[in-house]
Short mmCIF file of C-alpha atoms and ligand atoms in Angstrom, two decimals:
data_model
loop_
_atom_site.label_atom_id
_atom_site.label_comp_id
_atom_site.label_asym_id
_atom_site.label_seq_id
_atom_site.Cartn_x
_atom_site.Cartn_y
_atom_site.Cartn_z
CA MET A 1 -6.22 -12.17 -5.39
CA SER A 2 -8.17 -11.02 -2.32
CA PRO A 3 -7.20 -9.30 0.93
CA THR A 4 -5.64 -11.42 3.67
CA PRO A 5 -7.79 -12.32 6.74
CA ASP A 6 -5.66 -9.93 8.83
CA ALA A 7 -6.38 -7.10 6.44
CA LEU A 8 -10.11 -7.81 6.54
CA ALA A 9 -9.96 -7.83 10.33
CA ALA A 10 -8.01 -4.57 10.41
CA ALA A 11 -10.49 -2.93 8.01
CA GLU A 12 -13.36 -4.06 10.32
CA ALA A 13 -11.58 -2.62 13.36
CA VAL A 14 -11.02 0.69 11.52
CA ALA A 15 -14.72 0.76 10.52
CA ALA A 16 -15.77 0.20 14.12
CA ALA A 17 -13.44 2.87 15.47
CA SER A 18 -14.12 5.52 12.80
CA GLY A 19 -17.79 4.85 11.96
CA ARG A 20 -16.75 4.79 8.28
CA ALA A 21 -17.54 1.50 6.55
CA SER A 22 -15.25 2.24 3.68
CA HIS A 23 -12.49 4.65 2.53
CA GLU A 24 -12.31 5.83 -1.04
CA VAL A 25 -8.52 6.36 -0.96
CA THR A 26 -5.79 4.77 1.16
CA LEU A 27 -2.59 6.71 1.62
CA VAL A 28 0.73 5.35 2.87
CA LEU A 29 2.99 7.98 4.37
CA GLY A 30 6.72 7.23 4.11
CA SER A 31 9.73 8.73 5.79
CA GLY A 32 9.41 12.44 6.12
CA TRP A 33 5.70 12.40 5.15
CA SER A 34 4.19 11.36 8.54
CA GLU A 35 3.80 14.92 9.84
CA VAL A 36 1.31 15.81 7.14
CA VAL A 37 -1.52 13.68 8.62
CA ALA A 38 -2.58 16.45 11.04
CA GLY A 39 -2.86 19.04 8.28
CA LEU A 40 -4.71 16.82 5.81
CA ALA A 41 -8.04 16.17 7.51
CA ASP A 42 -11.17 18.26 7.25
CA PRO A 43 -11.60 19.77 10.75
CA GLY A 44 -13.09 17.36 13.21
CA SER A 45 -13.13 14.36 10.82
CA GLU A 46 -10.01 12.61 12.14
CA VAL A 47 -9.95 9.35 14.09
CA THR A 48 -6.44 8.00 14.78
CA ILE A 49 -5.77 4.43 15.82
CA PRO A 50 -2.36 3.16 16.92
CA MET A 51 -1.07 0.31 14.68
CA ALA A 52 -0.46 -1.79 17.75
CA GLY A 53 -4.25 -2.13 18.11
CA LEU A 54 -4.86 -3.35 14.57
CA PRO A 55 -4.35 -6.88 13.18
CA GLY A 56 -1.40 -7.41 10.82
CA PHE A 57 0.48 -4.23 11.54
CA THR A 58 3.96 -4.34 13.07
CA ALA A 59 5.08 -1.08 14.69
CA PRO A 60 7.72 0.51 12.46
CA SER A 61 11.39 0.41 13.58
CA ALA A 62 12.84 3.21 11.40
CA ALA A 63 12.99 6.75 12.84
CA GLY A 64 10.57 8.98 10.98
CA HIS A 65 7.81 6.35 10.81
CA ARG A 66 4.93 6.92 13.20
CA GLY A 67 2.85 3.79 13.52
CA THR A 68 -0.65 5.20 13.28
CA VAL A 69 -3.69 4.67 11.06
CA THR A 70 -5.97 7.66 10.61
CA SER A 71 -9.49 7.70 9.17
CA CYS A 72 -10.52 11.21 8.02
CA LEU A 73 -12.20 13.22 5.33
CA VAL A 74 -10.24 15.31 2.82
CA ASP A 75 -12.58 17.70 1.04
CA GLY A 76 -15.32 15.21 1.96
CA VAL A 77 -13.47 12.15 0.55
CA ALA A 78 -13.00 9.33 3.05
CA LEU A 79 -9.30 8.70 3.41
CA LEU A 80 -7.38 6.05 5.33
CA ALA A 81 -3.86 7.37 6.04
CA ILE A 82 -1.27 4.85 7.19
CA ALA A 83 1.77 6.53 8.70
CA GLY A 84 4.62 4.15 9.20
CA ARG A 85 5.43 1.25 6.92
CA THR A 86 7.38 -1.96 7.37
CA HIS A 87 10.36 -2.28 5.03
CA LEU A 88 11.84 -5.42 3.47
CA TYR A 89 15.12 -4.60 5.20
CA GLU A 90 13.50 -5.35 8.58
CA GLY A 91 13.67 -9.01 7.59
CA LEU A 92 10.09 -9.90 8.36
CA GLY A 93 9.46 -10.90 4.73
CA PRO A 94 7.13 -9.23 2.19
CA GLU A 95 3.84 -9.99 4.02
CA PRO A 96 3.88 -7.15 6.59
CA VAL A 97 5.38 -4.84 3.93
CA VAL A 98 2.31 -5.18 1.71
CA HIS A 99 -0.25 -5.30 4.55
CA PRO A 100 -1.32 -1.65 3.88
CA ALA A 101 -2.18 -2.56 0.27
CA HIS A 102 -4.35 -5.44 1.55
CA VAL A 103 -6.03 -3.16 4.12
CA ALA A 104 -6.65 -0.64 1.28
CA ALA A 105 -8.49 -3.29 -0.68
CA ALA A 106 -10.30 -4.52 2.42
CA THR A 107 -11.63 -1.02 3.23
CA GLY A 108 -13.01 -0.65 -0.24
CA SER A 109 -10.43 1.79 -1.69
CA ARG A 110 -10.01 1.84 -5.43
CA VAL A 111 -6.92 4.00 -5.10
CA LEU A 112 -3.71 3.37 -3.16
CA ALA A 113 -1.54 6.46 -2.89
CA LEU A 114 2.07 5.68 -1.88
CA THR A 115 4.65 8.25 -0.70
CA ASN A 116 8.30 7.79 0.05
CA ALA A 117 11.60 9.51 0.55
CA ALA A 118 14.09 8.93 -2.23
CA GLY A 119 17.52 9.87 -3.36
CA GLY A 120 17.53 11.83 -6.64
CA LEU A 121 19.70 10.54 -9.50
CA ARG A 122 18.66 12.60 -12.46
CA ASN A 123 20.58 15.76 -13.38
CA GLY A 124 18.70 18.82 -12.26
CA MET A 125 16.89 17.16 -9.33
CA ALA A 126 17.03 19.09 -6.07
CA VAL A 127 16.34 18.28 -2.44
CA GLY A 128 12.68 18.99 -1.81
CA ASP A 129 11.46 18.07 -5.31
CA LEU A 130 8.22 16.07 -5.56
CA VAL A 131 8.33 13.39 -8.26
CA LEU A 132 5.41 11.22 -9.43
CA LEU A 133 6.47 7.62 -10.18
CA ARG A 134 6.04 6.68 -13.82
CA ASP A 135 7.53 3.16 -13.42
CA HIS A 136 9.80 1.14 -11.17
CA LEU A 137 12.76 -1.19 -11.18
CA ASN A 138 12.37 -4.03 -8.66
CA LEU A 139 15.98 -4.67 -7.57
CA THR A 140 15.05 -6.37 -4.33
CA GLY A 141 15.04 -9.91 -5.76
CA ARG A 142 11.72 -10.39 -3.99
CA SER A 143 8.04 -10.46 -4.80
CA PRO A 144 5.09 -10.16 -2.44
CA LEU A 145 3.24 -12.65 -4.64
CA THR A 146 3.63 -16.41 -4.43
CA GLY A 147 2.12 -18.93 -6.84
CA PRO A 148 1.01 -18.43 -10.45
CA LEU A 149 -0.07 -14.77 -10.08
CA PHE A 150 1.14 -13.30 -13.36
CA VAL A 151 0.16 -9.77 -12.53
CA ASP A 152 0.44 -7.25 -15.36
CA LEU A 153 2.68 -4.26 -14.50
CA VAL A 154 2.29 -2.18 -17.65
CA ASP A 155 0.98 1.15 -16.36
CA ALA A 156 1.38 -0.09 -12.80
CA TYR A 157 1.31 3.60 -11.88
CA SER A 158 -1.97 4.66 -13.43
CA PRO A 159 -1.40 7.33 -16.18
CA ALA A 160 -4.80 8.78 -15.43
CA LEU A 161 -4.15 9.14 -11.70
CA ARG A 162 -0.67 10.57 -12.37
CA ALA A 163 -2.08 13.23 -14.71
CA ALA A 164 -4.88 14.08 -12.19
CA ALA A 165 -2.35 14.28 -9.35
CA ALA A 166 0.04 16.45 -11.39
CA ASP A 167 -2.79 18.83 -12.36
CA ALA A 168 -4.09 19.07 -8.79
CA ILE A 169 -0.57 19.71 -7.35
CA ALA A 170 0.27 22.21 -10.08
CA GLY A 171 -2.98 24.04 -9.29
CA THR A 172 -2.23 24.49 -5.60
CA THR A 173 1.57 24.66 -5.28
CA SER A 174 2.39 26.38 -8.62
CA ALA A 175 5.00 23.65 -9.40
CA ARG A 176 4.08 20.75 -11.64
CA PRO A 177 5.78 17.61 -10.29
CA ALA A 178 8.13 15.80 -12.61
CA GLU A 179 7.79 12.07 -13.36
CA GLY A 180 10.41 9.48 -12.79
CA VAL A 181 11.46 5.86 -12.62
CA TYR A 182 11.96 4.59 -9.03
CA ALA A 183 14.51 1.87 -8.29
CA GLN A 184 13.99 -0.05 -5.08
CA MET A 185 17.19 -1.34 -3.52
CA PRO A 186 17.07 -3.84 -0.62
CA GLY A 187 18.76 -1.52 1.89
CA PRO A 188 19.11 -0.79 4.77
CA GLN A 189 22.58 0.49 3.77
CA TYR A 190 22.59 3.36 1.36
CA GLU A 191 24.07 2.72 -2.11
CA THR A 192 27.68 2.99 -3.18
CA PRO A 193 28.52 5.54 -5.84
CA ALA A 194 29.14 2.64 -8.22
CA GLU A 195 25.65 1.31 -7.55
CA ILE A 196 24.22 4.75 -8.27
CA HIS A 197 26.14 4.77 -11.52
CA MET A 198 24.61 1.40 -12.29
CA LEU A 199 21.07 2.56 -11.46
CA ARG A 200 21.51 5.60 -13.73
CA THR A 201 22.63 3.32 -16.56
CA LEU A 202 19.52 1.22 -15.96
CA GLY A 203 17.26 4.23 -16.36
CA ALA A 204 16.40 5.01 -12.74
CA ASP A 205 15.66 8.62 -11.71
CA LEU A 206 15.05 7.89 -8.05
CA VAL A 207 16.30 5.34 -5.52
CA GLY A 208 14.73 4.16 -2.31
CA MET A 209 13.84 1.17 -0.09
CA SER A 210 10.05 0.93 -0.30
CA THR A 211 6.96 1.24 -2.52
CA VAL A 212 7.69 -1.51 -5.06
CA PRO A 213 6.22 -4.48 -3.12
CA GLU A 214 3.19 -2.45 -2.17
CA THR A 215 2.58 -1.49 -5.79
CA VAL A 216 2.94 -5.08 -6.97
CA ALA A 217 0.55 -6.35 -4.32
CA ALA A 218 -1.90 -3.49 -4.97
CA ARG A 219 -1.96 -4.29 -8.73
CA GLY A 220 -2.62 -7.93 -7.85
CA LEU A 221 -5.52 -6.85 -5.65
CA GLY A 222 -6.94 -4.70 -8.53
CA LEU A 223 -6.18 -1.30 -6.95
CA ASN A 224 -5.03 1.74 -8.93
CA VAL A 225 -1.77 3.10 -7.74
CA VAL A 226 -0.37 6.58 -7.61
CA ALA A 227 3.02 7.11 -5.98
CA MET A 228 5.13 10.14 -5.18
CA SER A 229 8.69 10.58 -3.95
CA LEU A 230 10.06 13.45 -1.97
CA VAL A 231 13.70 13.90 -3.02
CA THR A 232 15.36 14.07 0.44
CA ASN A 233 18.99 13.88 -0.80
CA LEU A 234 21.00 13.57 -3.96
CA ALA A 235 22.00 9.96 -4.43
CA ALA A 236 25.33 8.60 -3.19
CA GLY A 237 28.38 10.04 -4.95
CA VAL A 238 26.51 12.93 -6.58
CA THR A 239 27.62 15.57 -4.15
CA GLY A 240 30.74 13.94 -2.67
CA GLN A 241 29.14 14.19 0.77
CA PRO A 242 28.19 11.17 2.96
CA LEU A 243 24.49 10.22 3.26
CA ASP A 244 22.84 10.71 6.66
CA HIS A 245 19.37 9.45 7.71
CA THR A 246 18.81 12.55 9.84
CA GLU A 247 19.28 14.72 6.78
CA VAL A 248 16.71 12.60 5.00
CA LEU A 249 14.25 13.23 7.83
CA ALA A 250 15.12 16.96 8.04
CA ALA A 251 14.35 17.38 4.35
CA GLY A 252 10.94 15.77 5.00
CA ALA A 253 10.23 18.09 7.86
CA ALA A 254 11.28 21.14 5.89
CA GLY A 255 8.88 20.30 3.12
CA ALA A 256 5.94 19.26 5.40
CA ALA A 257 3.69 22.22 4.62
CA ARG A 258 4.20 21.76 0.84
CA LEU A 259 3.61 17.99 1.14
CA THR A 260 0.38 18.67 3.02
CA THR A 261 -0.85 21.08 0.31
CA ALA A 262 0.11 18.58 -2.42
CA LEU A 263 -1.77 15.67 -0.74
CA ARG A 264 -4.84 17.78 0.12
CA ALA A 265 -5.07 18.49 -3.63
CA LEU A 266 -4.14 14.94 -4.71
CA VAL A 267 -6.56 12.90 -2.56
CA PRO A 268 -9.91 14.38 -3.83
CA ALA A 269 -8.52 14.55 -7.42
CA VAL A 270 -7.66 10.85 -7.55
CA ALA A 271 -10.83 9.81 -5.78
CA ARG A 272 -12.95 11.52 -8.51
CA LEU A 273 -11.52 9.46 -11.34
N1 LIG B 301 18.95 5.75 -1.18
C1 LIG B 301 18.09 4.86 -0.72
N2 LIG B 301 17.02 5.15 -0.08
C2 LIG B 301 16.77 6.46 0.22
C3 LIG B 301 17.65 7.44 -0.20
C4 LIG B 301 18.79 7.09 -0.90
O1 LIG B 301 19.65 7.91 -1.34
N3 LIG B 301 17.13 8.62 0.24
C5 LIG B 301 15.99 8.36 0.90
N4 LIG B 301 15.75 7.02 0.87
#
């Protein structure tokens, strides 16, 4: 599988705007994570391009998603940070959803780092926890692949990258992130308590509305994937309280400084593998 023509064109436009022919790591910033871009870059290394000016990107519709692509250095490592993703629930199909994975491959990244906001299902999880994805459940009924592309998804989330990310984060934030299984639901509605009960029974630790198609496409493109959830709420029915998107965003904002520290450590660590 190779990157789409739109992704190749977007990578060329990024190279022209940034003066960087390639980026070692591409990072997708999900809900609540967008604010970290500013704090990630080595001083003076940042070039930000609005998505509207780049082929294949559709400006995000969900609040909390920015719609920018930033080229920068993090400890000298060339990073492409994509803030604002398209979700399956927008109804545009899987193609725009996985465009960032194609752009990552087109810009020469070996590593795609995905972040998201998720509901926590496992006992003991708390709002603000960072969790590295160990595996996923694709409950969307969709695939970004068409045709006989029998992509292997054993170790879809690279164990080596996961270990490096956990070490790096533990070294700078003094808390070693847990690992978990992420279930992607189609959304946009949040789950019912009965659905959360089902997901727990299926072995999920986290629930969200992104990341799985990007991972599948990235593995098809030969990229190594590392993915991290910020627990922004306990899943439906756990607390007895209704779920509220503004609370999800507020949890992201409250954790922004910690997320920045975590990603500043993670990016160079995964690039060195
Ligand atoms: N469910 C689905 N998606 C989410 C949640 C949730 O509880 N929290 C953040 N994204």
